[in-house]
Coordinates of C-alpha atoms in Angstrom, one line a residue:
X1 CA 20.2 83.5 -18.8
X2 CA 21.1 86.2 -21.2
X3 CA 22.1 86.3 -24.8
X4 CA 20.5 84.7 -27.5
X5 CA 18.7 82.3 -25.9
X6 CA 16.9 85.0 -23.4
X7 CA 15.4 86.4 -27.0
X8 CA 13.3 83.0 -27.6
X9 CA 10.0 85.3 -28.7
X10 CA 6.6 83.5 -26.8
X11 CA 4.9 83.0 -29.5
X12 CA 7.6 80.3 -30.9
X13 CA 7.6 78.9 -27.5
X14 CA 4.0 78.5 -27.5
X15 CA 3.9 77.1 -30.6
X16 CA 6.6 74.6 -30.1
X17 CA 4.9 73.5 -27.0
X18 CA 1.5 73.2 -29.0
X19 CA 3.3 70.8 -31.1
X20 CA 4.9 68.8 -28.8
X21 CA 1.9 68.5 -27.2
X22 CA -0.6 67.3 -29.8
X23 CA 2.3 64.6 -30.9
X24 CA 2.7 63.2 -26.9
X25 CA -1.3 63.2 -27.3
X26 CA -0.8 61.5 -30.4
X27 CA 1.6 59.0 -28.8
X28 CA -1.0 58.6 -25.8
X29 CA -3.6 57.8 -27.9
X30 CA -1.8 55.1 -29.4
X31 CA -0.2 53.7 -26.4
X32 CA -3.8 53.8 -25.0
X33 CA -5.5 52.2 -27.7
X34 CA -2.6 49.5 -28.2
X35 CA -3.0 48.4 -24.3
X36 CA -7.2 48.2 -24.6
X37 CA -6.9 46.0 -28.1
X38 CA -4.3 43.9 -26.6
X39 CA -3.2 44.2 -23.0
X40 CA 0.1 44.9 -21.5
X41 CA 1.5 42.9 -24.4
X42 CA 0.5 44.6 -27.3
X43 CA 3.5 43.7 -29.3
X44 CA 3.8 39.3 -29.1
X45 CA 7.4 40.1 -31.4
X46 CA 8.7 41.9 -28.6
X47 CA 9.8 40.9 -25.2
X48 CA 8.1 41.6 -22.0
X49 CA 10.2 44.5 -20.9
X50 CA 9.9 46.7 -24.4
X51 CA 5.9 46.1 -24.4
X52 CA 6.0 47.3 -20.5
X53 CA 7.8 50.1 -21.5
X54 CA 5.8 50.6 -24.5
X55 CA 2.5 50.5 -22.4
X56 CA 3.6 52.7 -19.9
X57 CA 4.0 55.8 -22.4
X58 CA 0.1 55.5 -22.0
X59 CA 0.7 57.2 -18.6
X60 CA 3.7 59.0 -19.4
X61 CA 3.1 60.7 -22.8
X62 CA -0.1 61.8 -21.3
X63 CA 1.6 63.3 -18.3
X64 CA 4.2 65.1 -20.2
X65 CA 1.2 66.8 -22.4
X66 CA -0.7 67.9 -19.3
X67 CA 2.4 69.4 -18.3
X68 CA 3.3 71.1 -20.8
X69 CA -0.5 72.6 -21.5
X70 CA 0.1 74.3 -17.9
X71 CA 3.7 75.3 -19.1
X72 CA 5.6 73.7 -16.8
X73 CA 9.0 72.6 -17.1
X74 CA 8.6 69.3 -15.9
X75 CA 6.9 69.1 -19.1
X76 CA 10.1 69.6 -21.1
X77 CA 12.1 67.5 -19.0
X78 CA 9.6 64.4 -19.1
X79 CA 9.4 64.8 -23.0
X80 CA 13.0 64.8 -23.6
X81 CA 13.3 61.3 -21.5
X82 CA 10.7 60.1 -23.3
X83 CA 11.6 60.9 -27.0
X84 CA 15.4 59.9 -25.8
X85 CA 14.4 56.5 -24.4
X86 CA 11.6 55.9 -27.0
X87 CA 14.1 56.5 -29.8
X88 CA 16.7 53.9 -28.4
X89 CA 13.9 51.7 -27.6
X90 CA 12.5 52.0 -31.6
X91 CA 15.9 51.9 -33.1
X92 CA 16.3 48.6 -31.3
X93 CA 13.3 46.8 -32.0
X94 CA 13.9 47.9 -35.7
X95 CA 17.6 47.2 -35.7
X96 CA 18.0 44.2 -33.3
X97 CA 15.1 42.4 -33.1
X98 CA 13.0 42.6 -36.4
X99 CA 16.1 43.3 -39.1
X100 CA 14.7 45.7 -40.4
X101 CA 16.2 49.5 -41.4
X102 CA 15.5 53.1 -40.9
X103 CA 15.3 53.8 -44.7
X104 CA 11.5 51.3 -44.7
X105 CA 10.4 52.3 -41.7
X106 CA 8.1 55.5 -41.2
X107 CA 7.6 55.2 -37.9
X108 CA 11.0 56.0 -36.9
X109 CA 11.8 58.6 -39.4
X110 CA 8.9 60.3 -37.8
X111 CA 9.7 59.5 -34.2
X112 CA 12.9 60.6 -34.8
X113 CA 12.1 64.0 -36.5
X114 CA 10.1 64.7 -33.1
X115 CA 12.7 63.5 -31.2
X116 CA 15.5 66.1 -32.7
X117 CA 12.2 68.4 -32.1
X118 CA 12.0 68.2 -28.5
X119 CA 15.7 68.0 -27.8
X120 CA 16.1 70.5 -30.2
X121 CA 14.0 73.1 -29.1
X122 CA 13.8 72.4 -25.3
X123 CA 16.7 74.6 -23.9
X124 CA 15.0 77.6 -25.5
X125 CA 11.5 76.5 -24.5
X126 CA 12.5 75.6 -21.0
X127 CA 13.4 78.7 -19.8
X128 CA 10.4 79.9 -20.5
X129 CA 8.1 77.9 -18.8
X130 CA 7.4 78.0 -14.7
X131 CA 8.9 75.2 -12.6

């Protein structure tokens, strides 16, 4: 790729990555402590197939950090289905299931600052990671 995008410097990859990587941990953490206190149904407002999906970013958040520590691009592309499906998944349970509206709720203002974030950044981070 030439142009613009070729001229990403490292150290904004790097640091773009660091940050990404310290919110999936973030996520992790939460996902992890969520299924520990409460089992695969940490949520009882929600039905069975959001709390398995919420549950399983236990396993995926995680994954997409460690990938992203050894700078792979599988990294990228696992975060940006997360953060997508995450976001839809958030907006939902906000929207559709408890009434409730994007203005009260920081949870997804912040989810979806990291979700513009990942998608944001990750063509200009991709390119420079190894596959």
């Amino acid at each position: 790729m030439t142009g613009w995008m070729s001229r990403t410097p490292r150290h904004a990859v790097a640091l773009v990555c660091a940050y990404a990587t310290g919110l999936l941990l973030v996520g992790s953490v939460a996902h992890i402590t969520g299924l520990l206190q409460h089992g695969l149904r940490p949520y009882d407002w929600a039905p069975d197939w959001l709390n398995l999906y919420w549950t399983s970013l236990a396993l995926l958040d995680t994954l997409a950090a460690l990938l992203l520590l050894r700078g792979k691009r599988a990294g990228v592309d696992l975060a940006c289905a997360i953060v997508a499906t995450d976001l839809v998944a958030n907006w939902y349970a906000v929207h559709g299931i408890q009434h409730s509206h994007f203005t009260v709720e920081p949870g997804l203002q912040r989810l979806t600052a990291f979700t513009v974030l990942v998608l944001g950044t990750a063509p200009f981070v991709r390119r420079h990671l190894t596959r």
